[in-house]
GROMACS .gro file of C-alpha atoms in nm:
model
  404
    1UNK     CA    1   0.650   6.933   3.761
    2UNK     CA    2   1.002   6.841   3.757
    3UNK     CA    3   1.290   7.115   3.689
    4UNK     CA    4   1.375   7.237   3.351
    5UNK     CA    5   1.655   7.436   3.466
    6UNK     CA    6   1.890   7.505   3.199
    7UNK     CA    7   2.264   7.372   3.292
    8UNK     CA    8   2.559   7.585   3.217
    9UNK     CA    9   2.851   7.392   3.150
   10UNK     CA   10   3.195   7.465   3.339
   11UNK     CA   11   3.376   7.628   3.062
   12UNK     CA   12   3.065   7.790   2.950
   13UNK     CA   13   3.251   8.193   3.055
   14UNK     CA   14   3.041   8.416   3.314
   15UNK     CA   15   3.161   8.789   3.212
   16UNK     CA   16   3.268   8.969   3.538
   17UNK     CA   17   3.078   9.278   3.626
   18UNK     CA   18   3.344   9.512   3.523
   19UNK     CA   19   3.384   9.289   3.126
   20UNK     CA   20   2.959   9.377   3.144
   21UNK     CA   21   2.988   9.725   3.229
   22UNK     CA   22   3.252   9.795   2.982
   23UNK     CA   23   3.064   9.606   2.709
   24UNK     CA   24   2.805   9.879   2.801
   25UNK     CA   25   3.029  10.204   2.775
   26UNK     CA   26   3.152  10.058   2.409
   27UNK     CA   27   2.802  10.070   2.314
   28UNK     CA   28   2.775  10.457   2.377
   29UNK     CA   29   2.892  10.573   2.007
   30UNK     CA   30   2.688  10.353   1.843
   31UNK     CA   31   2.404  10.425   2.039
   32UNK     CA   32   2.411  10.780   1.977
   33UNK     CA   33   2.439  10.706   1.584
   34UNK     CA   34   2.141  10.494   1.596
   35UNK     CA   35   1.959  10.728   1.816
   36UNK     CA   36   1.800  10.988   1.585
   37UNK     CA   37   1.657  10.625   1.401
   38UNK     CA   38   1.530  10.505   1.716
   39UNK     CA   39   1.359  10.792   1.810
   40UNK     CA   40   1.172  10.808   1.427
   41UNK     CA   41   1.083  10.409   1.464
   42UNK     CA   42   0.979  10.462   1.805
   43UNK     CA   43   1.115  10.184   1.894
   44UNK     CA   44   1.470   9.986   1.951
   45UNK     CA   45   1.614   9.848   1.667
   46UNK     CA   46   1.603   9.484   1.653
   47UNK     CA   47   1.981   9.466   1.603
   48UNK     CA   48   2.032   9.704   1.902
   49UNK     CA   49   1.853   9.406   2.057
   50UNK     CA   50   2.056   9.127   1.945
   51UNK     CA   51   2.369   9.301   2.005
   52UNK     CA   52   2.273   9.369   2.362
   53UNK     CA   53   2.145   9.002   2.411
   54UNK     CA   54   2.511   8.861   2.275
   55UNK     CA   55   2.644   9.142   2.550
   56UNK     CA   56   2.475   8.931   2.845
   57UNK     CA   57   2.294   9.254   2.971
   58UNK     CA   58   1.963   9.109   3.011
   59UNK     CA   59   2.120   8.797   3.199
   60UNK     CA   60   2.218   9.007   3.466
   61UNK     CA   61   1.942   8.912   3.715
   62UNK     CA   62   1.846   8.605   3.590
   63UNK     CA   63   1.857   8.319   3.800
   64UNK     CA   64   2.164   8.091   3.699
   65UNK     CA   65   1.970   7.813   3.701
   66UNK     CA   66   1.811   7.955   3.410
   67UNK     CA   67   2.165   8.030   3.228
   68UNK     CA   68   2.168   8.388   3.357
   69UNK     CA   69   2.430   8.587   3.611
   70UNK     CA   70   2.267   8.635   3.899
   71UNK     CA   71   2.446   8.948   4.025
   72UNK     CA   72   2.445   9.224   4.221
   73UNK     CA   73   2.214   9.504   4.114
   74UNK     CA   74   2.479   9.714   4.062
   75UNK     CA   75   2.602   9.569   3.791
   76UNK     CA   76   2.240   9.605   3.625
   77UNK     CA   77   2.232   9.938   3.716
   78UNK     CA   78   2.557  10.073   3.540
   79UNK     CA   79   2.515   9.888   3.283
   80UNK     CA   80   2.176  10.087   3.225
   81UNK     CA   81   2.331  10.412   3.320
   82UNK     CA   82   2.609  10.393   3.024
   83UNK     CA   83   2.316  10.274   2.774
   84UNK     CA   84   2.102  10.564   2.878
   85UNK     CA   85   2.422  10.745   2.800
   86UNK     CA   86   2.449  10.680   2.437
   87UNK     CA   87   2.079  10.668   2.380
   88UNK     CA   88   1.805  10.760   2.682
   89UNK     CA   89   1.509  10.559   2.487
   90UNK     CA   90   1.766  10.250   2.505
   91UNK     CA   91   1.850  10.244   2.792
   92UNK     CA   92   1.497  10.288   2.954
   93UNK     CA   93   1.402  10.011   2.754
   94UNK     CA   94   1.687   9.809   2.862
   95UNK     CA   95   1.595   9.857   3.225
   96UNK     CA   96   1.250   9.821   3.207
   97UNK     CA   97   1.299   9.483   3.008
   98UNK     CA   98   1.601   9.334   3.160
   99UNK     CA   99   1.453   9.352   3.525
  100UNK     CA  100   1.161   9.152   3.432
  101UNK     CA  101   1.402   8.838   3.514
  102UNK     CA  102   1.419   8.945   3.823
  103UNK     CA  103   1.068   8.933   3.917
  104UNK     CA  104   0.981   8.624   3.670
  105UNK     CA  105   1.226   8.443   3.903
  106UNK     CA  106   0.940   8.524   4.192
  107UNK     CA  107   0.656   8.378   4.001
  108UNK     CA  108   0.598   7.962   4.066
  109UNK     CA  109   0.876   7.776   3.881
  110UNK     CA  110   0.628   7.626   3.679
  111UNK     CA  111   0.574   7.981   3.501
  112UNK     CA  112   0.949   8.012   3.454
  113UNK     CA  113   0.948   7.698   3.293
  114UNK     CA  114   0.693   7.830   3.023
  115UNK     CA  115   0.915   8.122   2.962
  116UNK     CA  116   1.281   7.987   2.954
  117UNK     CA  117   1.254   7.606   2.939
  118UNK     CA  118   1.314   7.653   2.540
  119UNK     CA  119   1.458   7.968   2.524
  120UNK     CA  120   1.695   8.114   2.796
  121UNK     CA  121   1.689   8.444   2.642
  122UNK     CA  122   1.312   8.483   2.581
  123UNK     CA  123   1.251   8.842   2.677
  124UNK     CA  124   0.932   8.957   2.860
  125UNK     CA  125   0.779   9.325   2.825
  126UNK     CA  126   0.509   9.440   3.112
  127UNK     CA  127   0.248   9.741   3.167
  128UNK     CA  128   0.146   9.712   3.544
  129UNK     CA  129  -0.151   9.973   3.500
  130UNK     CA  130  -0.406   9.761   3.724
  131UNK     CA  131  -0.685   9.832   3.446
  132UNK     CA  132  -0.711   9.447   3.363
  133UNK     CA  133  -1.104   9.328   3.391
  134UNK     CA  134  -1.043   8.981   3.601
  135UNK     CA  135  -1.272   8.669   3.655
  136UNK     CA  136  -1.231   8.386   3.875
  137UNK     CA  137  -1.235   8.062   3.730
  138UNK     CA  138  -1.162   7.669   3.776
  139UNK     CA  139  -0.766   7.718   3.826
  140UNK     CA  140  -0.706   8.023   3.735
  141UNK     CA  141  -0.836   8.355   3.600
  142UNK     CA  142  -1.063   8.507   3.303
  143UNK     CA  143  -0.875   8.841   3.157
  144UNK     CA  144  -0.940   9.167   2.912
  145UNK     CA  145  -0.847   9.487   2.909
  146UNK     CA  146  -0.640   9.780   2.693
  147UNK     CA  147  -0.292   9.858   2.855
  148UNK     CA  148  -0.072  10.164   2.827
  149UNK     CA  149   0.297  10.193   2.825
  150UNK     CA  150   0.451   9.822   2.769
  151UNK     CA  151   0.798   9.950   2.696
  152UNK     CA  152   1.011   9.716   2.440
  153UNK     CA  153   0.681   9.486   2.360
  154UNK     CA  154   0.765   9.407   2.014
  155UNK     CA  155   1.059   9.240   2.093
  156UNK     CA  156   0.934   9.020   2.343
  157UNK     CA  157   0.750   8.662   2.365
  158UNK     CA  158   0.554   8.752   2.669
  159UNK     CA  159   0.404   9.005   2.876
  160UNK     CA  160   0.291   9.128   3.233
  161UNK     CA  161  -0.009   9.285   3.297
  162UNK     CA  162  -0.173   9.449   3.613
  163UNK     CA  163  -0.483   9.361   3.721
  164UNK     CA  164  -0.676   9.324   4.061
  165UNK     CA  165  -0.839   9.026   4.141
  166UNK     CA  166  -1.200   9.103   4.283
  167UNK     CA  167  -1.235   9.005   4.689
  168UNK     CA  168  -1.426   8.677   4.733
  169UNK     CA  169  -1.606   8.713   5.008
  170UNK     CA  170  -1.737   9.043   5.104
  171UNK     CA  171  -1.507   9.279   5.305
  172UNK     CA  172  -1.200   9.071   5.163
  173UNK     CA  173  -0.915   9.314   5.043
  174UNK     CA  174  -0.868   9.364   4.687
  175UNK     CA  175  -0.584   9.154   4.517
  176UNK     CA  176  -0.351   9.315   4.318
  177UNK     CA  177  -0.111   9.102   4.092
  178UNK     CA  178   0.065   9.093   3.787
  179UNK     CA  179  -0.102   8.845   3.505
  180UNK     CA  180   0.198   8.697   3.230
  181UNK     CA  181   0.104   8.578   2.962
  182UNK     CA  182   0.228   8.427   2.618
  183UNK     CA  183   0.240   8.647   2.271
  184UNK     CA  184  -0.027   8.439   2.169
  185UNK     CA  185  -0.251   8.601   2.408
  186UNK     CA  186  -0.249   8.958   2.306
  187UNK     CA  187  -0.191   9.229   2.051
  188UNK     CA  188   0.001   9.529   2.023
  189UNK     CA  189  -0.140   9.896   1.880
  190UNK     CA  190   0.223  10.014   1.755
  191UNK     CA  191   0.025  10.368   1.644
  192UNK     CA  192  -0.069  10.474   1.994
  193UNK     CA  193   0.264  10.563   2.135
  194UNK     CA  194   0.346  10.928   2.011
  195UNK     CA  195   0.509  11.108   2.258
  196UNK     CA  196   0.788  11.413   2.277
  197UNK     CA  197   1.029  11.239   2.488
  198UNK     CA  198   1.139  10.866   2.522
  199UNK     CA  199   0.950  10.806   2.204
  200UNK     CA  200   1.254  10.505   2.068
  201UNK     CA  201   1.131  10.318   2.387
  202UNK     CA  202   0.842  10.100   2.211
  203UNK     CA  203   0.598  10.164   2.494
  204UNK     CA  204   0.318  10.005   2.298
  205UNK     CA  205  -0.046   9.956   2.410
  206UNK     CA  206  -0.143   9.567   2.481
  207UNK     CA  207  -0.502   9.415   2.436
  208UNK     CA  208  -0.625   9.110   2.565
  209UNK     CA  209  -0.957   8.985   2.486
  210UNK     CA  210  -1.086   8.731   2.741
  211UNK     CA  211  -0.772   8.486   2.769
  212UNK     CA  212  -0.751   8.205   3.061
  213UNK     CA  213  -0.460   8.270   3.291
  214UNK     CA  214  -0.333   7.953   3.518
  215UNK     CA  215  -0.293   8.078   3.879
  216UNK     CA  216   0.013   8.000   3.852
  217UNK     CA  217   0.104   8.279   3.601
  218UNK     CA  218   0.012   8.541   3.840
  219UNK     CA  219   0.213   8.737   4.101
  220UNK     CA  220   0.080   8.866   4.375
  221UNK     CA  221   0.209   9.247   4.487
  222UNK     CA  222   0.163   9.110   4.875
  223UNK     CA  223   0.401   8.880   4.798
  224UNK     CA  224   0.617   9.082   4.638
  225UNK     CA  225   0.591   9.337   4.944
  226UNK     CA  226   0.665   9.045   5.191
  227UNK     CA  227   0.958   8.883   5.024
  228UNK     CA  228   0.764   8.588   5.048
  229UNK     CA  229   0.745   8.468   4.636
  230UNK     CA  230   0.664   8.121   4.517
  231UNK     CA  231   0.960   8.108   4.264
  232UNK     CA  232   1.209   8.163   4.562
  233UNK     CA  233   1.183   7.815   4.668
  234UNK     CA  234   1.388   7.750   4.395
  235UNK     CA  235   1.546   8.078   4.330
  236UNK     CA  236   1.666   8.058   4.643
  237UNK     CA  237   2.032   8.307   4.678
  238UNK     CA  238   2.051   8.657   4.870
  239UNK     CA  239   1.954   8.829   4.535
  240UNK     CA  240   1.561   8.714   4.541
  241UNK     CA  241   1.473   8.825   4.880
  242UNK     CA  242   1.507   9.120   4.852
  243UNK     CA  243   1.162   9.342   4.758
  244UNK     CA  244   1.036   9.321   4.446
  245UNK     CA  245   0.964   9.693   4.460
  246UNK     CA  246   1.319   9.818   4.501
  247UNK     CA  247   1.407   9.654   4.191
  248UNK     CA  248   1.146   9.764   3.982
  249UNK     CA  249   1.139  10.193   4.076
  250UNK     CA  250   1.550  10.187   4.046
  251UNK     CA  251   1.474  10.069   3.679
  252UNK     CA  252   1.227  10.362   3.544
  253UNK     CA  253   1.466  10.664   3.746
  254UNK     CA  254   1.840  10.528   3.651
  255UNK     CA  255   1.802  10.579   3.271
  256UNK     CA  256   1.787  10.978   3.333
  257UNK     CA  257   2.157  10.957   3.498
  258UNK     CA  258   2.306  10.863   3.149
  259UNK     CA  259   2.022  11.107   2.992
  260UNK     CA  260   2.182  11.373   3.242
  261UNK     CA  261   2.550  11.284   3.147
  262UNK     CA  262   2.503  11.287   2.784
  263UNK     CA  263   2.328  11.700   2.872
  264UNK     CA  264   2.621  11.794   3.076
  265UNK     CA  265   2.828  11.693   2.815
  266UNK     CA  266   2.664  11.856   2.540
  267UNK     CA  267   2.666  12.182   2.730
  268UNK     CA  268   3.003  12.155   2.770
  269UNK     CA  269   3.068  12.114   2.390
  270UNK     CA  270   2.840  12.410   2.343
  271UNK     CA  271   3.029  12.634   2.651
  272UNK     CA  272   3.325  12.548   2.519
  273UNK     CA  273   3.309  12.778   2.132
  274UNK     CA  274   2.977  12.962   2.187
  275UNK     CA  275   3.012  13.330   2.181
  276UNK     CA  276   2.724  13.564   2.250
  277UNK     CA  277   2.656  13.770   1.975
  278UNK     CA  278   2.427  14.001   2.160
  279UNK     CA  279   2.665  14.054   2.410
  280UNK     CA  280   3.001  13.925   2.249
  281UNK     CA  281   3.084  13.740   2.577
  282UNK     CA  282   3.225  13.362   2.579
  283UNK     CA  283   2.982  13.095   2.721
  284UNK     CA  284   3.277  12.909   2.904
  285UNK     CA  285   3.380  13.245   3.091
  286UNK     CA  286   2.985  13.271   3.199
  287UNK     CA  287   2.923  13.216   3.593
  288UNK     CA  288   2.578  13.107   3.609
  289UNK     CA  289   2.615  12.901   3.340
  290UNK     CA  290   2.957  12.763   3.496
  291UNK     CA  291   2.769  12.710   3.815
  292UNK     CA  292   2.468  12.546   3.637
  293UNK     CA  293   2.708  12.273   3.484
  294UNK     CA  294   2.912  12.222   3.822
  295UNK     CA  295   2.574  12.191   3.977
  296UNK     CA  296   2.469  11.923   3.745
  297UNK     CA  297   2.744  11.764   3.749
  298UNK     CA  298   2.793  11.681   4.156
  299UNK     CA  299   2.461  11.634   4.167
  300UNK     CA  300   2.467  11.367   3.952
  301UNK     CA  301   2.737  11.207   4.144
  302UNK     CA  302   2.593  11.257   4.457
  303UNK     CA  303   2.258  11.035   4.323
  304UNK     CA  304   2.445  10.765   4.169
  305UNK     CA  305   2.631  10.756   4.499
  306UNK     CA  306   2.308  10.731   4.700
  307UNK     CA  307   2.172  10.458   4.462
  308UNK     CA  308   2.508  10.260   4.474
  309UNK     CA  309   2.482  10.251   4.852
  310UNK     CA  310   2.129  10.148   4.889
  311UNK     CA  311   2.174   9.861   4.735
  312UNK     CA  312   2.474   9.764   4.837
  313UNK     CA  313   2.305   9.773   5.208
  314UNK     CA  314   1.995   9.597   5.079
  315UNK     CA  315   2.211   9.322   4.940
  316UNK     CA  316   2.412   9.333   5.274
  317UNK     CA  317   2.092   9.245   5.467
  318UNK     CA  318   1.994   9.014   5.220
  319UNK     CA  319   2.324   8.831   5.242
  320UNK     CA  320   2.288   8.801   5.572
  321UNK     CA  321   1.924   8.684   5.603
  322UNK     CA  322   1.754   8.978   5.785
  323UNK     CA  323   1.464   9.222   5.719
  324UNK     CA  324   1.511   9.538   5.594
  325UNK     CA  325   1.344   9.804   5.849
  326UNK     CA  326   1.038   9.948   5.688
  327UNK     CA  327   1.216  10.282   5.774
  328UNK     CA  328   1.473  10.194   5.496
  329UNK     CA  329   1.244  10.092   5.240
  330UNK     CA  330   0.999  10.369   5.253
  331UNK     CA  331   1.317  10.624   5.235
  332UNK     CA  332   1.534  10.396   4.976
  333UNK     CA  333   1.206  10.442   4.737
  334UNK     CA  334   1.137  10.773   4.798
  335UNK     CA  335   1.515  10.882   4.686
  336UNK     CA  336   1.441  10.696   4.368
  337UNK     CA  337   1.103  10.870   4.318
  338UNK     CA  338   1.299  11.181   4.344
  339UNK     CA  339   1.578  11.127   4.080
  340UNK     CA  340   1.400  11.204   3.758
  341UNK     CA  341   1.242  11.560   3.841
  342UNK     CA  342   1.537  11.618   4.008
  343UNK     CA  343   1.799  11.594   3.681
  344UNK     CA  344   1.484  11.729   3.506
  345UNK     CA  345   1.567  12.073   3.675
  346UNK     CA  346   1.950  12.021   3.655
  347UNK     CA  347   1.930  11.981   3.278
  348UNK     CA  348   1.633  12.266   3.247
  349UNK     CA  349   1.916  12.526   3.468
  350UNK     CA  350   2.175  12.426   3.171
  351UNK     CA  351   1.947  12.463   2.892
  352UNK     CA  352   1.771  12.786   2.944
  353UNK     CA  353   2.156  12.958   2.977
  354UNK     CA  354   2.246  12.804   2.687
  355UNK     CA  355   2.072  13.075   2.424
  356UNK     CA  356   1.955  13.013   2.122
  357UNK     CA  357   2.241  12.721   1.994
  358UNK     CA  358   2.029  12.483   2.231
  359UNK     CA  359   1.694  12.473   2.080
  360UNK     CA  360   1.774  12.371   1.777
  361UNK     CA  361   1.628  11.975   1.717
  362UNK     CA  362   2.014  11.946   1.588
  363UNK     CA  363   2.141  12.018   1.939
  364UNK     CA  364   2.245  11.712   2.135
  365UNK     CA  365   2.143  11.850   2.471
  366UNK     CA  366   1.755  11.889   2.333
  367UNK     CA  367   1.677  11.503   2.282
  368UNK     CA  368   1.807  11.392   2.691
  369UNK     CA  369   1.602  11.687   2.787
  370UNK     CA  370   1.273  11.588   2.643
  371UNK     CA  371   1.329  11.231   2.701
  372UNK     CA  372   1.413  11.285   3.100
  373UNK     CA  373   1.121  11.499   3.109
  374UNK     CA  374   0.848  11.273   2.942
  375UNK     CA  375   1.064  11.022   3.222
  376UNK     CA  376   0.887  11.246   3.490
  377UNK     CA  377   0.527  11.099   3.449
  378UNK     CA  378   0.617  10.733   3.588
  379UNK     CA  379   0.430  10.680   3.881
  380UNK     CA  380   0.725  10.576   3.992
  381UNK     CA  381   0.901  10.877   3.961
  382UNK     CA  382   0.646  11.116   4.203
  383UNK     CA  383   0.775  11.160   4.560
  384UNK     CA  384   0.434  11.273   4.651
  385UNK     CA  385   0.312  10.904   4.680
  386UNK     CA  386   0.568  10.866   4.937
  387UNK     CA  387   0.605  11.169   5.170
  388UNK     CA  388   0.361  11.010   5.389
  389UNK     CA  389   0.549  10.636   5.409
  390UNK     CA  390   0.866  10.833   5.505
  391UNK     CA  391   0.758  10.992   5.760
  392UNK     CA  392   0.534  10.756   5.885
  393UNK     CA  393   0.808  10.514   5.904
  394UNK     CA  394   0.984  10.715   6.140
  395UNK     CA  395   0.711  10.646   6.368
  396UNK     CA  396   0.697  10.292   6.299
  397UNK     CA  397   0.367  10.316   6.090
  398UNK     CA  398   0.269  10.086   5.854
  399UNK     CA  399   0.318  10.187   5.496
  400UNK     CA  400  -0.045  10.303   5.257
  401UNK     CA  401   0.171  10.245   4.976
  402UNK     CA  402   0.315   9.895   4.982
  403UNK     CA  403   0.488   9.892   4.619
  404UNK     CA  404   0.819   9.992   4.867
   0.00000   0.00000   0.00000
């Protein structure tokens, strides 16, 4: 099928990363004003949508030949951060759905077509549980099945779903891929999701009920794993070789960083005028609770730093057309699996020496601390699938989990 690429004119302007990220921090206030409404609707409001599509953010790692940006993860990554920032359920939502370019530039062109042929902005949600019941058929694949978790799906024209593909001949390994298909093709239980943290992120259940999907449509994780997608015959700069996985577990860890920033701050705020009035001492003048926030706060810093520097090397190696050792992988994805329960603790330290100002629902540290909580139960987000990879690596094993 011939290209449908969409064609950016010359004067059409490309914000710079820094005009993106700033967009981003100007969002904060408002953010936080809308978040109390998010969090009752469970879900992003649509104009919280809009005004972040007329920002660019979910361009970011969209192939340019589809009218997106095409930069460095980075950029993606800050811009989530300062989202998360003003409103955690946001900006999990934000990076959830605005890395899906990223991997529908993988999938055969012919599935990108179907997406943004008509609509460059068409935004795709995804719940990779592999619970999908598959069947092989003439060109493609038979699918059901009830899915968890598909952050942001109301506002969204398509959807990817896990599934594995049965072997076809005995002692064949299974196939794991992700299925996308059209909102034609499924329905959304908006009642399911009730949660105590993260609950503005939408994470509605999908149901598909026996629906043909073209091979095409489907990704396979091998590929993914190998760096060796269909759509990157097309999609074909530094950005797209790089794994699939590394992408995808840096989106479900980096909202908690502005989730942890918006805590510190609030126990700041709270330091700064509580008085004790058990024991008629000043929070501020407190040590542990002093060494709590200045805990939180290089730690922080220290894990942005690490996540700025991984992929600044993975790009690097990308850029110049190498592998990335296995070694790297296994231990880039294990830091990320480690973020979450890691500010989870940093946040818990603050709130527990906080007394009784912090529990109230009022209290603007309480809503970050449920929400990077409830963030703990990602798959994603549990270093014990990847002890084993790390240190396996080191002997120059291969990896038993290959989502890395």
């Amino acid at each position: 099928m011939a290209t449908a690429a969409i064609s950016v004119s010359a004067d059409q302007h490309t914000p710079t990363p820094e005009e993106l990220i700033a967009r981003a921090h100007a969002m904060i206030p408002v953010l936080k004003s809308r978040a109390k409404q998010c969090i009752a609707d469970r879900d992003v409001s649509a104009e919280t949508i809009a005004e972040m599509k007329e920002a660019g953010f979910f361009k970011i790692l969209q192939p340019k030949r589809w009218g997106g940006f095409e930069m460095h993860p980075n950029v993606f990554f800050e811009v989530q951060k300062a989202l998360a920032e003003g409103c955690m359920s946001t900006g999990w939502m934000y990076g959830v759905v605005g890395c899906h370019p990223y991997e529908l530039a993988l999938f055969h062109n012919e599935a990108q077509e179907e997406v943004w042929a008509s609509d460059s902005d068409m935004l795709v949600s995804s719940t990779y549980q592999p619970v999908g019941k598959v069947t092989r058929v003439e060109g493609g694949f038979r699918l059901s099945g009830h899915w968890g978790f598909s952050t942001g799906s109301v506002h969204c024209g398509w959807v990817l779903l896990g599934a594995i593909v049965p072997p076809e001949n005995e002692g064949d390994p299974f196939d794991m891929r992700t299925f996308l298909l059209p909102r034609s093709d499924y329905s959304i239980d908006r009642e399911a999701w009730r949660t105590f943290g993260l609950q503005g992120t939408g994470s509605h259940d999908i149901i598909v009920d026996d629906v043909f999907v073209p091979e095409y449509r489907t990704h396979k994780a091998s590929d993914g794993f190998l760096c060796q997608n269909p759509g990157q015959k097309e999609n074909d700069g530094p950005l797209y070789s790089l794994p699939w996985a590394q992408v995808f577990v840096r989106s479900v860890s980096t909202a908690a960083f502005g989730g942890a920033r918006a805590a510190v701050k609030a126990a700041a705020n709270i330091m700064a005028n509580r008085v004790s009035t058990n024991t008629g001492k000043a929070s501020k003048a407190d040590p542990h609770l002093q060494a709590a926030v200045a805990k939180a706060h290089a730690q922080i810093l220290e894990m942005e730093n690490t996540l700025r520097l991984t992929f600044e090397d993975l790009m690097a190696h990308a850029e110049r057309g190498e592998a990335i050792p296995m070694e790297k992988r296994s231990l880039y994805a294990y830091n990320s699996s480690t973020v979450v329960r890691r500010l989870a603790d940093l946040v818990d330290d603050m709130v527990q020496l906080l007394g009784g100002r912090a529990i109230y629902m009022t209290s603007d540290i309480i809503q970050p601390w449920l929400d990077i909580n409830a963030g703990r139960a990602h798959v994603a987000n549990d270093p014990g699938n990847r002890y084993g990879d790390v240190v396996g690596s080191m002997f120059g094993e291969a990896p038993t989990f290959t989502f890395q």
